[in-house]
mmCIF file with all atom_site columns, C-alpha atoms in Angstrom:
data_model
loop_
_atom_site.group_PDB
_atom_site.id
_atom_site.type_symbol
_atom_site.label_atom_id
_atom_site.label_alt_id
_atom_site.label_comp_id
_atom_site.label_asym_id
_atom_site.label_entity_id
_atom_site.label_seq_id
_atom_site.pdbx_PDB_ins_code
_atom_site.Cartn_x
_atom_site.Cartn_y
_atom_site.Cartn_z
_atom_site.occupancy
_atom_site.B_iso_or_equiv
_atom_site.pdbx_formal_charge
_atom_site.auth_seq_id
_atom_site.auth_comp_id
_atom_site.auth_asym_id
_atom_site.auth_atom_id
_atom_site.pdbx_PDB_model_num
ATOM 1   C CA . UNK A 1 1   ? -0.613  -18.780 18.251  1.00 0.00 ? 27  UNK A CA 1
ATOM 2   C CA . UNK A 1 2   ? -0.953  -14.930 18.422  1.00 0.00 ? 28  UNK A CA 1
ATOM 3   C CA . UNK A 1 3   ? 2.545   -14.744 17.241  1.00 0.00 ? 29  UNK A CA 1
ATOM 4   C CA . UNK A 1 4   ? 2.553   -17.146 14.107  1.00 0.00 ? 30  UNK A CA 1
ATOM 5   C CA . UNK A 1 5   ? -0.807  -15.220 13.067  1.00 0.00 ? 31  UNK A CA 1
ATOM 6   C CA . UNK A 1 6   ? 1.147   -11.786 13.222  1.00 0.00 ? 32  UNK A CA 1
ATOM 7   C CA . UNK A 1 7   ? 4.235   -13.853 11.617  1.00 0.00 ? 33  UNK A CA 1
ATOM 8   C CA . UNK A 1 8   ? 2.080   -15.043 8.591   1.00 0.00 ? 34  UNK A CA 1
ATOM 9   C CA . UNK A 1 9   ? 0.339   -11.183 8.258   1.00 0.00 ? 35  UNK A CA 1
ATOM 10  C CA . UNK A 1 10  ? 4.193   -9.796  8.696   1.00 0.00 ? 36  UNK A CA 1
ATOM 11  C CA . UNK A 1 11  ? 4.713   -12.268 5.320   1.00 0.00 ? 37  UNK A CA 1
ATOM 12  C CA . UNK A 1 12  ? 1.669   -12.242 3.400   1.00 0.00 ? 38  UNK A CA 1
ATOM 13  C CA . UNK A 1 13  ? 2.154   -8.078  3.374   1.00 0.00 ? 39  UNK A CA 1
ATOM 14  C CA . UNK A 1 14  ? 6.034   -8.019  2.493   1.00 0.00 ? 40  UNK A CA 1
ATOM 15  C CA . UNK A 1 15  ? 4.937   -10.253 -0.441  1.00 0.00 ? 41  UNK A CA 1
ATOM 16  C CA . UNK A 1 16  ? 2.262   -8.351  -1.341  1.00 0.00 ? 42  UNK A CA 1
ATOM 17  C CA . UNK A 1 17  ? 4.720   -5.353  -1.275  1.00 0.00 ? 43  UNK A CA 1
ATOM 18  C CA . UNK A 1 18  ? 7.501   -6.931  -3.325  1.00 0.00 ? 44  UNK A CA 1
ATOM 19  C CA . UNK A 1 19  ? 5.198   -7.934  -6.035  1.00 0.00 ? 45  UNK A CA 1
ATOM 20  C CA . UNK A 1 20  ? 3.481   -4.414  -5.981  1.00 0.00 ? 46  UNK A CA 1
ATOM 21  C CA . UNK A 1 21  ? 0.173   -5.002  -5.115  1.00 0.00 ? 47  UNK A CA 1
ATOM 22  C CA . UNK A 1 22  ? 0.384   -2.799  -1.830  1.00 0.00 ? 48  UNK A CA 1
ATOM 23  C CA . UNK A 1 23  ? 1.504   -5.095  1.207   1.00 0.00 ? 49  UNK A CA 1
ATOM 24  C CA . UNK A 1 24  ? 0.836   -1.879  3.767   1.00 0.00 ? 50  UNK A CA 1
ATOM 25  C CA . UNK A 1 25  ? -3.364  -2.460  2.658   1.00 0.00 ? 51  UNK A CA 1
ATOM 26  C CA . UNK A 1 26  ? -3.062  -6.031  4.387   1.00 0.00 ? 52  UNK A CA 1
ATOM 27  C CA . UNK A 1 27  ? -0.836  -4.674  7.295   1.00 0.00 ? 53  UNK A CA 1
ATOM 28  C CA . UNK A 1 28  ? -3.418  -2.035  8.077   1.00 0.00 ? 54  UNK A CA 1
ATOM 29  C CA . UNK A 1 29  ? -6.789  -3.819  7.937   1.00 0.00 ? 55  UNK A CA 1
ATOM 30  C CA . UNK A 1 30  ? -5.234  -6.408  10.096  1.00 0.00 ? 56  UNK A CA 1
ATOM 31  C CA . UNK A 1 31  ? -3.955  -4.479  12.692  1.00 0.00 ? 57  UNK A CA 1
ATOM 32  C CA . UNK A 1 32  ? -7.040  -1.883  12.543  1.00 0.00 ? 58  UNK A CA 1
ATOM 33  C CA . UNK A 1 33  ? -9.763  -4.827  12.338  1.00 0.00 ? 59  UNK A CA 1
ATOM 34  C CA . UNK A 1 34  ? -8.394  -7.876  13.947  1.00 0.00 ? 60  UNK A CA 1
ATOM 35  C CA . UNK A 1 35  ? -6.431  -6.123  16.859  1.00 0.00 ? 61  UNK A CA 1
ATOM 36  C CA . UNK A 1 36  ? -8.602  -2.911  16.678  1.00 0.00 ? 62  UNK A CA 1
ATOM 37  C CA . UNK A 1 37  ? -5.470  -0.899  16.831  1.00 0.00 ? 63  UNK A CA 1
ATOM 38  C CA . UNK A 1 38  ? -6.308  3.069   16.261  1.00 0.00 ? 64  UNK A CA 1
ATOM 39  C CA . UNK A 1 39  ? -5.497  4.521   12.769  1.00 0.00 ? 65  UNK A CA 1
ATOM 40  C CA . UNK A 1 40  ? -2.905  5.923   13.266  1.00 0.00 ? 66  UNK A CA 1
ATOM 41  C CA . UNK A 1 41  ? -1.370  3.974   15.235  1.00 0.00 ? 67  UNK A CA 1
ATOM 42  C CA . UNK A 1 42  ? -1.813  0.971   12.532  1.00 0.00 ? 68  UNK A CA 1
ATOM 43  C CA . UNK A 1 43  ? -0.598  3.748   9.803   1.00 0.00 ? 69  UNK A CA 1
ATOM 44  C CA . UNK A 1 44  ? 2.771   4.520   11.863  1.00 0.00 ? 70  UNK A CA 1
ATOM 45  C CA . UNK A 1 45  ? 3.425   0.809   12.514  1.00 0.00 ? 71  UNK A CA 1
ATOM 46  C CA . UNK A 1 46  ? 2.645   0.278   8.621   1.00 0.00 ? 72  UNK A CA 1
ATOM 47  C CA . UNK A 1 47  ? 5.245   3.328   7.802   1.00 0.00 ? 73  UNK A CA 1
ATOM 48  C CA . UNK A 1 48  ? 7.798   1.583   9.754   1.00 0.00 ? 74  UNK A CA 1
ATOM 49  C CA . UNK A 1 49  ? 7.345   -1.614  8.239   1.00 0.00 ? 75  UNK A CA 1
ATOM 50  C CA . UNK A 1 50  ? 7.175   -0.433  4.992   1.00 0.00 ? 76  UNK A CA 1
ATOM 51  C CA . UNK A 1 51  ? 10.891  0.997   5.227   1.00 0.00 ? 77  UNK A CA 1
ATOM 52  C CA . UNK A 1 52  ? 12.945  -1.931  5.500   1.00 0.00 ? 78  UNK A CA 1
ATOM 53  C CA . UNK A 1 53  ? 10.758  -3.554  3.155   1.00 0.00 ? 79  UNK A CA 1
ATOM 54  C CA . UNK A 1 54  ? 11.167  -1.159  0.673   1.00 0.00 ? 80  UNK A CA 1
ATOM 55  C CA . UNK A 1 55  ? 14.689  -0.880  1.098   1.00 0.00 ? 81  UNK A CA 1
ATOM 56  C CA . UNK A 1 56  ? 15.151  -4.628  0.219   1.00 0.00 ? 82  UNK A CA 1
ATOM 57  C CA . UNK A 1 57  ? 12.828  -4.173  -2.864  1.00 0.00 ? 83  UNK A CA 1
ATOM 58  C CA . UNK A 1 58  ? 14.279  -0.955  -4.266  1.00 0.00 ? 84  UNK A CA 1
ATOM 59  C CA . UNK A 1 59  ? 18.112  -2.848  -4.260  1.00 0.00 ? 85  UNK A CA 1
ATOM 60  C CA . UNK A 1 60  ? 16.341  -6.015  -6.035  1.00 0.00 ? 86  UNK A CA 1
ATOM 61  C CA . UNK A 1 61  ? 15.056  -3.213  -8.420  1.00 0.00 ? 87  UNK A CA 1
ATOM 62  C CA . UNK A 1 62  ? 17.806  -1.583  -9.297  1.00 0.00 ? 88  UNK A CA 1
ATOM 63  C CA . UNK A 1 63  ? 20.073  -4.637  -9.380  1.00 0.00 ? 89  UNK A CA 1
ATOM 64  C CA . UNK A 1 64  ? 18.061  -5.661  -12.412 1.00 0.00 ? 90  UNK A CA 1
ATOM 65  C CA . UNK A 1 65  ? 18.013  -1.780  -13.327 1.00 0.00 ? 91  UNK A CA 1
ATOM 66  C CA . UNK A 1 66  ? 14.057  -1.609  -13.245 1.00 0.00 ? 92  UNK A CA 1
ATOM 67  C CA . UNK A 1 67  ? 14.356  2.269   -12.019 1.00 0.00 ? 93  UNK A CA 1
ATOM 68  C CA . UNK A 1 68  ? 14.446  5.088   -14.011 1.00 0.00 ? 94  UNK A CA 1
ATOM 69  C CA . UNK A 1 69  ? 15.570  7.877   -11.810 1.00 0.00 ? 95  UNK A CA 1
ATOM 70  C CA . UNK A 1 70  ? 14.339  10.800  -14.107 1.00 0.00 ? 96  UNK A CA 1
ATOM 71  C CA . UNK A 1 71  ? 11.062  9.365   -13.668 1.00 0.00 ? 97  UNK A CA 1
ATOM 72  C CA . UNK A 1 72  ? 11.826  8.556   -9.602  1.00 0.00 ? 98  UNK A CA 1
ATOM 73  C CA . UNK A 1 73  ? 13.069  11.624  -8.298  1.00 0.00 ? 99  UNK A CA 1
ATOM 74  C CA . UNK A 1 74  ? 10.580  14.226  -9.226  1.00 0.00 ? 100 UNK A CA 1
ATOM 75  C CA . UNK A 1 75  ? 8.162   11.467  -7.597  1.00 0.00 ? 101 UNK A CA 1
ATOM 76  C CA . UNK A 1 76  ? 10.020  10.880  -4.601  1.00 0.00 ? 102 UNK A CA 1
ATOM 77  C CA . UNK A 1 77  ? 10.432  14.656  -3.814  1.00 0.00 ? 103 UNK A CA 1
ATOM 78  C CA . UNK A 1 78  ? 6.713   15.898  -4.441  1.00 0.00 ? 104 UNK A CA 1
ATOM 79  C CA . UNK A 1 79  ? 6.024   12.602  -2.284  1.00 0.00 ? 105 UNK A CA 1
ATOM 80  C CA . UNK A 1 80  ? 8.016   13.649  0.761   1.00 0.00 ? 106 UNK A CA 1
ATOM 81  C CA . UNK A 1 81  ? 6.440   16.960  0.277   1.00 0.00 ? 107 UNK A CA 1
ATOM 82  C CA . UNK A 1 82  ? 2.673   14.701  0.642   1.00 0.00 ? 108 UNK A CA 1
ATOM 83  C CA . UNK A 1 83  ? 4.050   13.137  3.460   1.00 0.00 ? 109 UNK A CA 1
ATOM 84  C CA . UNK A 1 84  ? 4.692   15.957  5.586   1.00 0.00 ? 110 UNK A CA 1
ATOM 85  C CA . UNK A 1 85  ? 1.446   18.069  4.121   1.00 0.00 ? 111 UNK A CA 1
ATOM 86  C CA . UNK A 1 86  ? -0.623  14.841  5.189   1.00 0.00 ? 112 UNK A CA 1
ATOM 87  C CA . UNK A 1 87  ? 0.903   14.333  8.811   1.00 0.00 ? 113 UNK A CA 1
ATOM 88  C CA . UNK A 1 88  ? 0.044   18.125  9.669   1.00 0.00 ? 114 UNK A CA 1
ATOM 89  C CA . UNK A 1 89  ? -3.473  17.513  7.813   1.00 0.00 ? 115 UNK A CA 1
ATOM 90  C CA . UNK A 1 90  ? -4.348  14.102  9.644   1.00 0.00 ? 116 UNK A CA 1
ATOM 91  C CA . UNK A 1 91  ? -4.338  15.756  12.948  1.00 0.00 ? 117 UNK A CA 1
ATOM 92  C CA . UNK A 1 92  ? -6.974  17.391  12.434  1.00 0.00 ? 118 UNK A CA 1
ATOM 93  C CA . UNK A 1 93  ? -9.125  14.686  11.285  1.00 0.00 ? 119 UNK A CA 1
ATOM 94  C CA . UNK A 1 94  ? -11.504 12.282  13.388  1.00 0.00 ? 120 UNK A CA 1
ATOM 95  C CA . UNK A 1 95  ? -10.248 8.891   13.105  1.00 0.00 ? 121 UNK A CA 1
ATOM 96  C CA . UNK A 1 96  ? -13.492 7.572   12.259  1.00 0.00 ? 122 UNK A CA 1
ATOM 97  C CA . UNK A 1 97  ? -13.133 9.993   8.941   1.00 0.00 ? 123 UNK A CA 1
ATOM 98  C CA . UNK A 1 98  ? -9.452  8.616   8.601   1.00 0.00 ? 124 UNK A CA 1
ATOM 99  C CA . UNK A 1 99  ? -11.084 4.975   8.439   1.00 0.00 ? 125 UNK A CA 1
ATOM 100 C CA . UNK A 1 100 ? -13.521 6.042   6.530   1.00 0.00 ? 126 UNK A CA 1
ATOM 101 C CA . UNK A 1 101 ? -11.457 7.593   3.652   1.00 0.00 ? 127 UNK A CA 1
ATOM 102 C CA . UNK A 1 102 ? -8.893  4.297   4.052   1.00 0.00 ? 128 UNK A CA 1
ATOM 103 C CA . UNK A 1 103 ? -11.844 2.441   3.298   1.00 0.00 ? 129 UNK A CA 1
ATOM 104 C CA . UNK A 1 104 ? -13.070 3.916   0.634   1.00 0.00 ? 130 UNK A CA 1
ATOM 105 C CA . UNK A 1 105 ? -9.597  3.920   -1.104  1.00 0.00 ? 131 UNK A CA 1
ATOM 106 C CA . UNK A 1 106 ? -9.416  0.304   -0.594  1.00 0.00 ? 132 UNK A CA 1
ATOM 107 C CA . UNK A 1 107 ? -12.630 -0.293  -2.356  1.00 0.00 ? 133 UNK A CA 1
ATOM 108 C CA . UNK A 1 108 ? -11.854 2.800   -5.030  1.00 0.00 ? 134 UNK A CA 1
ATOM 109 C CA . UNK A 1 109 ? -8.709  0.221   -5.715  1.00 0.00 ? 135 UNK A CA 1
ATOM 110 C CA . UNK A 1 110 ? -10.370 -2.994  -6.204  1.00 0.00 ? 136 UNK A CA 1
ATOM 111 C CA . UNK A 1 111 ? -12.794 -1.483  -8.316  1.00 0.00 ? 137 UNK A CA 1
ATOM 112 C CA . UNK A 1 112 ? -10.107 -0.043  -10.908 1.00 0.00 ? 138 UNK A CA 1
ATOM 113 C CA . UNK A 1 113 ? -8.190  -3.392  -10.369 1.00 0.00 ? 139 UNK A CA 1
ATOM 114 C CA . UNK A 1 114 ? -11.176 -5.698  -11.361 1.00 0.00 ? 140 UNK A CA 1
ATOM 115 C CA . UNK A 1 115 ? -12.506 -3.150  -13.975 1.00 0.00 ? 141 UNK A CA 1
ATOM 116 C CA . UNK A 1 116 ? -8.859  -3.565  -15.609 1.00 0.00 ? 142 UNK A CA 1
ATOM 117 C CA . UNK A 1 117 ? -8.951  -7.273  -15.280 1.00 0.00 ? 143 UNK A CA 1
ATOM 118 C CA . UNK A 1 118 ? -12.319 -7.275  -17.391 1.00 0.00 ? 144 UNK A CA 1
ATOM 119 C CA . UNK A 1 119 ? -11.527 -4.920  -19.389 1.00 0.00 ? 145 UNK A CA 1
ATOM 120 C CA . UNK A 1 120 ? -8.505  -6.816  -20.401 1.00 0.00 ? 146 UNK A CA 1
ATOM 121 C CA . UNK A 1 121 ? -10.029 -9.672  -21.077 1.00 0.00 ? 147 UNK A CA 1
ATOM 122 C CA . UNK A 1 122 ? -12.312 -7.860  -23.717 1.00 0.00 ? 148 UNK A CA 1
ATOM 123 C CA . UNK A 1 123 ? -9.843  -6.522  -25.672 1.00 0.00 ? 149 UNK A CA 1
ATOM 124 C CA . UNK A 1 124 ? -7.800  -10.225 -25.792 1.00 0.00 ? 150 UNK A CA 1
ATOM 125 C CA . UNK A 1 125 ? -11.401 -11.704 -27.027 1.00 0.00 ? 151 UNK A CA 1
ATOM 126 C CA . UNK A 1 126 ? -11.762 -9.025  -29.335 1.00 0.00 ? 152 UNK A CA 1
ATOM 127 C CA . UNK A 1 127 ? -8.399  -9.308  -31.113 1.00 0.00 ? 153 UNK A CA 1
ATOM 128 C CA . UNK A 1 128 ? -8.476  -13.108 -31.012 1.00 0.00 ? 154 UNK A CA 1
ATOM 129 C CA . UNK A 1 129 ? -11.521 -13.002 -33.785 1.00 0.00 ? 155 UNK A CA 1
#
């Protein structure tokens, strides 16, 4: 049973992922909550699921040519540069901090997510009368 569970998480977050809504969110409360893996432990095992996954989605992208590479690069290299700045940083955090801050970033994201959903909503009423 442990196995389909883990199957249907694996699936739930790569669809998440595809459609954009952050697949690695699911991966990591499940593996921090539900098999009270440490941080970053769940982070690493997130990382390396993320890269296949992402590898899949980015040739689906640009197949349909939804990338703009002028836009991407600068991104991608100031990203690789918050990669490595965060893995020196994270060592010298408490994991209960790490958890903490994950948290709150999850929540900091729903909020903005459901404010956006009412707010559009608002502004279709508005222009409907």
């Amino acid at each position: 049973m442990e196995i389909i569970l883990k199957n249907v998480v694996g699936m739930i977050a790569g669809f998440l992922g595809a459609i954009g809504v952050g697949g690695g969110s699911v991966l990591i409360l499940y593996l921090t909550l539900f098999l009270t893996m440490p941080q970053l432990e769940a982070q690493g095992i997130n990382l390396l699921f993320f890269i296949p996954c992402s590898i899949v989605g980015l040739c689906f992208h640009i197949k349909h040519q939804l990338v703009d590479f002028k836009q991407a690069i600068p991104l991608v290299i100031f990203g690789i540069a918050g990669v490595i700045l965060g893995f020196f940083l994270n060592r010298h955090f408490d994991e209960s901090l790490l958890r903490n801050l994950f948290g709150a970033f999850i929540i900091l994201i729903a909020a903005t997510q459901i404010y956006s959903l009412f707010k559009s909503k608002n502004s279709t009423l508005n222009t409907e009368h």
